Amino acid sequence: MKAVILVGGKGTRLYPLTLGTPKAMVPILNKPFLEHMISYLKKYDILDIVLAMGYLPDPIQSYFDDGSEFGVRITYLVEDKPLGTGGAVKNAEFLLEEPFFVFNGDVLTEIDLGNMARVHRETGTSVTMALTPVDDPSLYGVVETDTSGMVKQFMEKPSRDEAPTNMINAGIYIIEPEILGRIPSETFFMVERELFPVLLEEGQSISSYASDAYWIDIGTTDKYLKVNHDLLSREDLSSPCLQSDNDTSHHEAMIEGPVLLGKNCALGENVRIKGPAVIGDKCEVGDNATVEGAIVWQNSKMGRSSLLENCIIASNCHVGDNCHISSGCVLGDSVVIGDGSNLAQQTLVWPGHYLRCT
Ligand code: GDD
Ligand code: MG
């Protein structure tokens, strides 16, 4: 089966990380998010992939090219204006003859796609959607089903009181091509608001595949931090763990817990890194600095005696000496933080800014 992956959104809830990097290219364990997704699809022999793109398509296309290096075949479609989750699939209609998968391009999961395809075949419906349980369904598409798994109601982002269940649309569908006749061409159209609820109102059947396998939407900065932490804690890394392929110099660094260290990094004396934490390629950590739970992208420098706690530092940043970057802070690309700065919790710094605050 082919897969259409929706990667055209702006990823505004991940700002400032996605101001220069599309959500699909945001690194998770030092690899673009989409690379993880492609590995997942390959496990199910889904090798023909259509990427429906809009915002910042170039970095995606230049990294994945025709997909052959990653063992898949990729076709790129770029929207001139956002077409929404339905319009983007309609735009791929000329490539879709058989039933196909659609994936929201910001979901990392282990939902069993083989079992989902079996449910689709057995129920014979035009649409099958994967469901997952969450704590706060009001942030998602909430899906109520009957005892046989047929969808009764689809409500996109209802209030907490309105949500009839905590089972939500996991952002994975199997769709029969004839359904595309229900979506107008070249028009902004959301399947969550204009297709699924309408099909149900008309009495058409939508089946579901509920799963409690690992599932996360990486769409916010706290989820982004969490997915890195989750994967590091689950990866088969011995603890304490120092992973680096080559050329990383670390004098007397103290590494505790699962830590992924990129290539060609330089760690000063008495550096302490407490996992789960990720340091990208070509980073420098100055003498006596402490990194705790942070995710650092490539080519960033942390000054001497600085403390980084559960924060996200994008590429090419420079954190001065004696700084304290508190939990939940997010630095966009190429941010410079002056020596001795103290960043309060949850501070967001836009790319290219210089900040000095004590
Ligand atoms: N090509 C294209 N064009 N892709 C788009 C567009 C567009 O105009 N708009 C959004 N997308 C992509 C995004 O890049 C993302 O991968 C996916 O569609 C879903 O958009 P989000 O903006 O992340 O939606 P959401 O997270 O608020 O809600 C959706 O996902 C939830 C699961 O994570 C909905 O499908 C919910 O019903 C669902 O529960
Ligand atoms: Mg999302």
Short mmCIF file of C-alpha atoms and ligand atoms in Angstrom, two decimals:
data_model
loop_
_atom_site.label_atom_id
_atom_site.label_comp_id
_atom_site.label_asym_id
_atom_site.label_seq_id
_atom_site.Cartn_x
_atom_site.Cartn_y
_atom_site.Cartn_z
CA MET A 1 0.00 0.00 0.00
CA LYS A 2 1.06 3.57 -0.66
CA ALA A 3 1.26 6.18 2.08
CA VAL A 4 0.55 9.88 1.91
CA ILE A 5 2.31 11.73 4.72
CA LEU A 6 1.02 15.20 5.56
CA VAL A 7 4.01 17.39 6.27
CA GLY A 8 2.73 20.76 5.10
CA GLY A 9 1.76 22.39 8.42
CA LYS A 10 3.70 25.30 9.87
CA GLY A 11 4.23 23.64 13.24
CA THR A 12 3.45 26.89 15.09
CA ARG A 13 3.13 25.12 18.44
CA LEU A 14 6.79 24.14 18.09
CA TYR A 15 7.98 27.74 17.62
CA PRO A 16 10.74 28.85 17.82
CA LEU A 17 12.13 25.46 16.68
CA THR A 18 10.10 25.38 13.47
CA LEU A 19 10.73 28.97 12.35
CA GLY A 20 13.61 27.72 10.20
CA THR A 21 13.12 23.95 10.30
CA PRO A 22 9.99 22.13 9.11
CA LYS A 23 8.40 19.92 11.77
CA ALA A 24 9.30 16.83 9.73
CA MET A 25 13.01 17.69 10.00
CA VAL A 26 13.12 18.45 13.71
CA PRO A 27 15.71 16.00 15.10
CA ILE A 28 14.70 13.20 17.43
CA LEU A 29 17.73 11.37 18.83
CA ASN A 30 19.80 13.32 16.28
CA LYS A 31 17.80 12.12 13.25
CA PRO A 32 15.01 14.02 11.47
CA PHE A 33 11.58 13.05 12.76
CA LEU A 34 10.55 11.88 9.28
CA GLU A 35 13.43 9.41 9.14
CA HIS A 36 11.95 7.65 12.19
CA MET A 37 8.58 7.60 10.49
CA ILE A 38 10.02 6.15 7.28
CA SER A 39 11.72 3.34 9.28
CA TYR A 40 8.35 2.58 10.88
CA LEU A 41 6.62 2.38 7.47
CA LYS A 42 9.37 0.16 6.08
CA LYS A 43 8.71 -2.39 8.81
CA TYR A 44 5.29 -2.89 7.21
CA ASP A 45 6.66 -2.93 3.69
CA ILE A 46 5.14 0.46 2.92
CA LEU A 47 7.75 1.68 0.49
CA ASP A 48 5.87 4.08 -1.81
CA ILE A 49 5.54 7.39 -0.03
CA VAL A 50 3.95 10.64 -1.16
CA LEU A 51 5.02 13.65 0.86
CA ALA A 52 2.35 16.37 0.84
CA MET A 53 4.34 19.49 1.60
CA GLY A 54 3.73 23.21 1.92
CA TYR A 55 5.76 25.06 4.53
CA LEU A 56 9.57 24.85 4.05
CA PRO A 57 9.69 21.92 1.60
CA ASP A 58 13.33 22.32 0.48
CA PRO A 59 15.15 20.93 3.54
CA ILE A 60 12.93 17.82 3.40
CA GLN A 61 13.51 17.21 -0.29
CA SER A 62 17.23 17.79 -0.20
CA TYR A 63 17.69 15.40 2.75
CA PHE A 64 15.57 12.51 1.47
CA ASP A 65 15.97 13.02 -2.29
CA ASP A 66 14.23 10.12 -4.12
CA GLY A 67 14.24 8.06 -0.90
CA SER A 68 16.54 5.33 -2.26
CA GLU A 69 19.16 5.92 0.43
CA PHE A 70 16.44 5.20 2.98
CA GLY A 71 15.05 2.15 1.14
CA VAL A 72 11.82 3.81 -0.06
CA ARG A 73 10.46 5.68 -3.11
CA ILE A 74 9.36 9.25 -2.40
CA THR A 75 7.18 11.49 -4.56
CA TYR A 76 7.00 15.14 -3.53
CA LEU A 77 3.95 17.36 -3.93
CA VAL A 78 4.24 20.99 -2.90
CA GLU A 79 1.12 23.09 -2.28
CA ASP A 80 1.22 26.74 -3.37
CA LYS A 81 -1.23 27.55 -0.60
CA PRO A 82 -2.18 25.29 2.33
CA LEU A 83 -4.83 22.80 1.25
CA GLY A 84 -5.53 21.37 4.72
CA THR A 85 -5.45 17.69 5.68
CA GLY A 86 -8.06 16.75 3.02
CA GLY A 87 -7.07 19.09 0.19
CA ALA A 88 -3.50 17.79 0.47
CA VAL A 89 -4.66 14.17 -0.02
CA LYS A 90 -6.94 15.21 -2.91
CA ASN A 91 -3.89 16.79 -4.51
CA ALA A 92 -2.27 13.32 -4.56
CA GLU A 93 -5.32 11.65 -6.17
CA PHE A 94 -3.58 11.07 -9.50
CA LEU A 95 -1.09 8.80 -7.68
CA LEU A 96 -3.67 6.79 -5.74
CA GLU A 97 -5.54 3.90 -7.32
CA GLU A 98 -5.67 1.33 -4.53
CA PRO A 99 -6.60 1.77 -0.86
CA PHE A 100 -3.83 3.84 0.76
CA PHE A 101 -2.61 5.02 4.15
CA VAL A 102 -2.62 8.66 5.25
CA PHE A 103 -0.38 9.75 8.12
CA ASN A 104 -0.27 13.01 9.98
CA GLY A 105 3.41 13.84 9.68
CA ASP A 106 4.01 14.55 13.35
CA VAL A 107 3.03 11.30 15.02
CA LEU A 108 5.53 8.82 16.37
CA THR A 109 3.97 5.49 17.15
CA GLU A 110 4.22 1.71 17.19
CA ILE A 111 0.60 1.09 16.21
CA ASP A 112 0.46 -2.19 14.26
CA LEU A 113 -0.31 -1.18 10.67
CA GLY A 114 -0.64 -4.81 9.54
CA ASN A 115 -3.49 -5.41 12.00
CA MET A 116 -5.06 -2.11 11.02
CA ALA A 117 -5.03 -3.14 7.34
CA ARG A 118 -6.64 -6.45 8.29
CA VAL A 119 -9.48 -4.63 10.08
CA HIS A 120 -9.95 -2.44 7.01
CA ARG A 121 -10.25 -5.48 4.74
CA GLU A 122 -12.55 -7.36 7.08
CA THR A 123 -14.98 -4.49 7.69
CA GLY A 124 -15.03 -3.38 4.06
CA THR A 125 -15.58 0.29 4.96
CA SER A 126 -14.28 3.20 2.86
CA VAL A 127 -12.33 4.62 5.80
CA THR A 128 -10.59 3.01 8.78
CA MET A 129 -8.96 5.21 11.40
CA ALA A 130 -6.48 4.31 14.14
CA LEU A 131 -7.44 5.35 17.67
CA THR A 132 -5.33 5.84 20.76
CA PRO A 133 -6.22 6.75 24.36
CA VAL A 134 -4.93 10.08 25.79
CA ASP A 135 -5.26 11.98 29.08
CA ASP A 136 -6.66 15.19 27.58
CA PRO A 137 -8.79 14.42 24.50
CA SER A 138 -9.80 18.09 24.02
CA LEU A 139 -6.54 18.72 22.12
CA TYR A 140 -7.40 16.14 19.44
CA GLY A 141 -10.14 14.63 17.29
CA VAL A 142 -12.30 12.64 19.72
CA VAL A 143 -13.82 9.44 18.35
CA GLU A 144 -16.71 7.53 19.88
CA THR A 145 -17.28 3.97 18.67
CA ASP A 146 -19.90 1.26 19.19
CA THR A 147 -19.11 -2.16 20.63
CA SER A 148 -18.07 -3.51 17.24
CA GLY A 149 -15.59 -0.69 16.68
CA MET A 150 -17.67 1.28 14.17
CA VAL A 151 -17.30 5.04 14.59
CA LYS A 152 -20.43 6.72 16.01
CA GLN A 153 -19.16 10.27 16.40
CA PHE A 154 -16.12 12.35 15.41
CA MET A 155 -15.59 15.68 17.20
CA GLU A 156 -12.49 17.73 16.38
CA LYS A 157 -11.08 19.43 19.49
CA PRO A 158 -14.21 19.52 21.66
CA SER A 159 -14.11 21.16 25.10
CA ARG A 160 -13.10 18.82 27.94
CA ASP A 161 -16.73 18.59 29.13
CA GLU A 162 -18.05 17.77 25.68
CA ALA A 163 -15.57 14.93 24.96
CA PRO A 164 -17.54 11.67 25.30
CA THR A 165 -14.40 9.47 25.56
CA ASN A 166 -10.62 9.69 25.81
CA MET A 167 -10.11 7.74 22.56
CA ILE A 168 -8.79 10.03 19.85
CA ASN A 169 -7.94 10.03 16.17
CA ALA A 170 -4.31 8.89 16.08
CA GLY A 171 -3.76 10.62 12.71
CA ILE A 172 -3.51 7.38 10.67
CA TYR A 173 -6.19 6.41 8.16
CA ILE A 174 -6.72 3.81 5.47
CA ILE A 175 -8.87 5.29 2.72
CA GLU A 176 -10.46 3.83 -0.41
CA PRO A 177 -9.73 6.04 -3.43
CA GLU A 178 -13.42 6.65 -4.26
CA ILE A 179 -13.71 8.76 -1.08
CA LEU A 180 -11.51 11.35 -2.78
CA GLY A 181 -14.55 12.20 -4.90
CA ARG A 182 -15.94 13.82 -1.72
CA ILE A 183 -13.10 16.33 -1.51
CA PRO A 184 -13.00 19.42 -3.75
CA SER A 185 -9.85 20.08 -5.80
CA GLU A 186 -7.46 22.90 -5.01
CA THR A 187 -9.54 23.94 -2.02
CA PHE A 188 -8.64 24.13 1.66
CA PHE A 189 -10.43 21.16 3.21
CA MET A 190 -10.03 19.41 6.58
CA VAL A 191 -10.97 15.73 6.79
CA GLU A 192 -11.51 16.16 10.55
CA ARG A 193 -14.23 18.80 10.11
CA GLU A 194 -15.58 18.40 6.60
CA LEU A 195 -15.30 14.71 5.78
CA PHE A 196 -15.51 12.33 8.76
CA PRO A 197 -18.43 14.04 10.61
CA VAL A 198 -20.29 14.46 7.31
CA LEU A 199 -19.88 10.79 6.28
CA LEU A 200 -21.23 9.76 9.70
CA GLU A 201 -24.21 12.12 9.42
CA GLU A 202 -25.02 10.51 6.09
CA GLY A 203 -24.99 7.08 7.76
CA GLN A 204 -21.81 5.85 6.05
CA SER A 205 -19.64 3.42 8.02
CA ILE A 206 -16.16 4.29 9.28
CA SER A 207 -14.29 1.53 11.09
CA SER A 208 -11.66 2.00 13.75
CA TYR A 209 -8.55 0.23 14.95
CA ALA A 210 -7.93 1.02 18.61
CA SER A 211 -4.46 0.45 19.99
CA ASP A 212 -2.62 1.22 23.21
CA ALA A 213 0.81 0.95 21.55
CA TYR A 214 3.23 3.86 22.08
CA TRP A 215 1.83 7.02 20.45
CA ILE A 216 2.80 10.67 20.66
CA ASP A 217 2.13 13.78 18.57
CA ILE A 218 5.39 15.75 18.66
CA GLY A 219 3.53 18.99 17.95
CA THR A 220 4.45 21.00 21.10
CA THR A 221 7.81 21.72 22.71
CA ASP A 222 7.00 19.77 25.88
CA LYS A 223 5.96 16.74 23.81
CA TYR A 224 9.11 17.15 21.73
CA LEU A 225 11.21 16.96 24.88
CA LYS A 226 9.15 14.02 26.12
CA VAL A 227 9.50 11.98 22.92
CA ASN A 228 13.29 12.30 23.06
CA HIS A 229 13.28 11.31 26.73
CA ASP A 230 10.89 8.41 26.12
CA LEU A 231 12.92 6.98 23.27
CA LEU A 232 16.21 7.32 25.11
CA SER A 233 14.78 5.55 28.11
CA ARG A 234 13.41 2.79 25.90
CA GLU A 235 16.36 2.41 23.56
CA ASP A 236 18.52 -0.55 24.37
CA LEU A 237 21.31 1.60 25.69
CA SER A 238 23.24 0.47 28.70
CA SER A 239 23.23 2.97 31.49
CA PRO A 240 25.29 5.05 32.05
CA CYS A 241 25.73 5.42 28.36
CA LEU A 242 28.03 7.48 26.25
CA GLN A 243 27.26 7.06 22.57
CA SER A 244 29.49 8.68 20.06
CA ASP A 245 30.69 7.42 16.76
CA ASN A 246 34.04 9.09 16.51
CA ASP A 247 36.33 11.89 17.45
CA THR A 248 34.52 13.06 20.54
CA SER A 249 36.92 14.19 23.19
CA HIS A 250 35.80 14.00 26.79
CA HIS A 251 38.39 14.42 29.47
CA GLU A 252 36.69 13.46 32.67
CA ALA A 253 33.05 13.87 31.77
CA MET A 254 30.58 12.26 34.14
CA ILE A 255 27.78 10.65 32.19
CA GLU A 256 24.74 9.33 34.05
CA GLY A 257 21.67 7.70 32.55
CA PRO A 258 20.89 7.42 28.84
CA VAL A 259 22.80 10.08 26.94
CA LEU A 260 23.18 10.29 23.19
CA LEU A 261 26.24 12.22 22.16
CA GLY A 262 26.70 13.22 18.51
CA LYS A 263 29.84 13.01 16.40
CA ASN A 264 32.82 15.31 16.78
CA CYS A 265 31.79 16.89 20.08
CA ALA A 266 34.20 18.33 22.63
CA LEU A 267 33.43 18.02 26.33
CA GLY A 268 35.61 20.02 28.73
CA GLU A 269 36.90 18.96 32.12
CA ASN A 270 34.46 18.01 34.86
CA VAL A 271 31.49 18.20 32.54
CA ARG A 272 28.45 16.41 33.92
CA ILE A 273 25.72 15.10 31.63
CA LYS A 274 22.68 13.56 33.23
CA GLY A 275 20.30 11.66 30.96
CA PRO A 276 17.98 11.33 29.35
CA ALA A 277 19.79 13.94 27.27
CA VAL A 278 20.88 14.41 23.66
CA ILE A 279 23.82 16.42 22.35
CA GLY A 280 24.00 16.90 18.59
CA ASP A 281 27.05 16.63 16.31
CA LYS A 282 29.90 19.13 16.62
CA CYS A 283 28.81 20.57 19.98
CA GLU A 284 31.13 21.92 22.65
CA VAL A 285 30.49 21.81 26.38
CA GLY A 286 32.84 23.97 28.44
CA ASP A 287 34.68 22.97 31.63
CA ASN A 288 32.52 22.36 34.71
CA ALA A 289 29.25 22.72 32.79
CA THR A 290 26.23 20.55 33.64
CA VAL A 291 23.65 19.36 31.13
CA GLU A 292 20.60 17.71 32.67
CA GLY A 293 17.76 16.36 30.56
CA ALA A 294 18.45 18.85 27.75
CA ILE A 295 18.14 18.29 24.00
CA VAL A 296 20.84 20.14 22.08
CA TRP A 297 20.91 20.25 18.27
CA GLN A 298 24.12 20.34 16.26
CA ASN A 299 26.96 22.79 16.34
CA SER A 300 26.01 24.56 19.59
CA LYS A 301 28.37 25.69 22.35
CA MET A 302 27.72 25.67 26.07
CA GLY A 303 29.99 27.90 28.12
CA ARG A 304 32.04 27.02 31.16
CA SER A 305 30.21 26.36 34.44
CA SER A 306 26.82 26.72 32.78
CA LEU A 307 23.80 24.69 33.80
CA LEU A 308 21.25 23.49 31.23
CA GLU A 309 18.14 21.84 32.61
CA ASN A 310 15.41 20.09 30.57
CA CYS A 311 15.63 22.72 27.87
CA ILE A 312 15.89 22.61 24.07
CA ILE A 313 18.78 24.33 22.31
CA ALA A 314 18.52 24.43 18.49
CA SER A 315 21.49 24.50 16.06
CA ASN A 316 24.38 26.96 16.09
CA CYS A 317 23.54 28.48 19.49
CA HIS A 318 26.09 29.91 21.86
CA VAL A 319 25.36 29.84 25.57
CA GLY A 320 27.93 31.94 27.46
CA ASP A 321 29.86 31.06 30.61
CA ASN A 322 28.07 30.77 33.98
CA CYS A 323 24.58 30.74 32.46
CA HIS A 324 21.55 28.96 33.86
CA ILE A 325 19.02 27.82 31.28
CA SER A 326 15.99 26.57 33.23
CA SER A 327 13.48 23.83 32.44
CA GLY A 328 11.16 24.37 29.50
CA CYS A 329 13.33 27.07 27.86
CA VAL A 330 13.63 26.80 24.08
CA LEU A 331 16.34 28.56 22.08
CA GLY A 332 15.79 28.82 18.31
CA ASP A 333 18.67 28.52 15.83
CA SER A 334 21.74 30.74 16.23
CA VAL A 335 20.71 32.30 19.55
CA VAL A 336 23.48 33.85 21.65
CA ILE A 337 23.07 34.01 25.44
CA GLY A 338 25.43 36.44 27.18
CA ASP A 339 27.75 35.30 30.00
CA GLY A 340 26.13 35.04 33.42
CA SER A 341 22.54 34.99 32.11
CA ASN A 342 19.71 33.34 33.99
CA LEU A 343 16.81 32.27 31.81
CA ALA A 344 13.56 31.81 33.72
CA GLN A 345 11.52 28.65 33.13
CA GLN A 346 9.69 28.38 29.80
CA THR A 347 11.54 31.29 28.15
CA LEU A 348 11.36 31.09 24.35
CA VAL A 349 14.07 32.86 22.35
CA TRP A 350 13.53 33.50 18.63
CA PRO A 351 16.26 32.51 16.15
CA GLY A 352 19.24 34.81 15.82
CA HIS A 353 18.52 36.80 19.00
CA TYR A 354 21.09 37.90 21.55
CA LEU A 355 19.91 37.71 25.12
CA ARG A 356 21.55 38.85 28.32
CA CYS A 357 19.49 38.62 31.49
CA THR A 358 20.44 38.14 35.12
N1 GDD B 1 0.26 19.11 3.18
C1 GDD B 1 -0.36 19.71 4.19
N2 GDD B 1 -1.10 20.82 3.93
N3 GDD B 1 -0.22 19.22 5.43
C2 GDD B 1 -0.86 19.85 6.44
C3 GDD B 1 -1.64 21.00 6.25
C4 GDD B 1 -1.76 21.51 4.91
O1 GDD B 1 -2.42 22.52 4.64
N4 GDD B 1 -2.14 21.40 7.45
C5 GDD B 1 -1.67 20.52 8.35
N5 GDD B 1 -0.91 19.58 7.75
C6 GDD B 1 -0.21 18.46 8.39
C7 GDD B 1 0.66 18.87 9.54
O2 GDD B 1 1.99 19.11 9.08
C8 GDD B 1 0.58 17.66 10.45
O3 GDD B 1 1.56 16.69 10.13
C9 GDD B 1 -0.78 17.06 10.15
O4 GDD B 1 -1.22 17.63 8.92
C10 GDD B 1 -1.83 17.35 11.24
O5 GDD B 1 -1.86 18.75 11.48
P1 GDD B 1 -1.69 19.35 12.95
O6 GDD B 1 -1.75 20.81 12.85
O7 GDD B 1 -0.53 18.73 13.64
O8 GDD B 1 -3.07 18.86 13.60
P2 GDD B 1 -3.37 18.55 15.12
O9 GDD B 1 -2.26 17.83 15.77
O10 GDD B 1 -3.86 19.80 15.78
O11 GDD B 1 -4.65 17.57 14.99
C11 GDD B 1 -4.61 16.47 14.09
O12 GDD B 1 -3.84 15.40 14.63
C12 GDD B 1 -4.37 14.78 15.84
C13 GDD B 1 -3.45 13.65 16.20
O13 GDD B 1 -2.19 14.15 16.48
C14 GDD B 1 -6.06 15.99 13.82
O14 GDD B 1 -6.01 15.05 12.78
C15 GDD B 1 -6.71 15.38 15.07
O15 GDD B 1 -7.97 14.86 14.78
C16 GDD B 1 -5.81 14.26 15.60
O16 GDD B 1 -6.34 13.74 16.82
MG MG B 2 -0.28 17.45 15.28
#
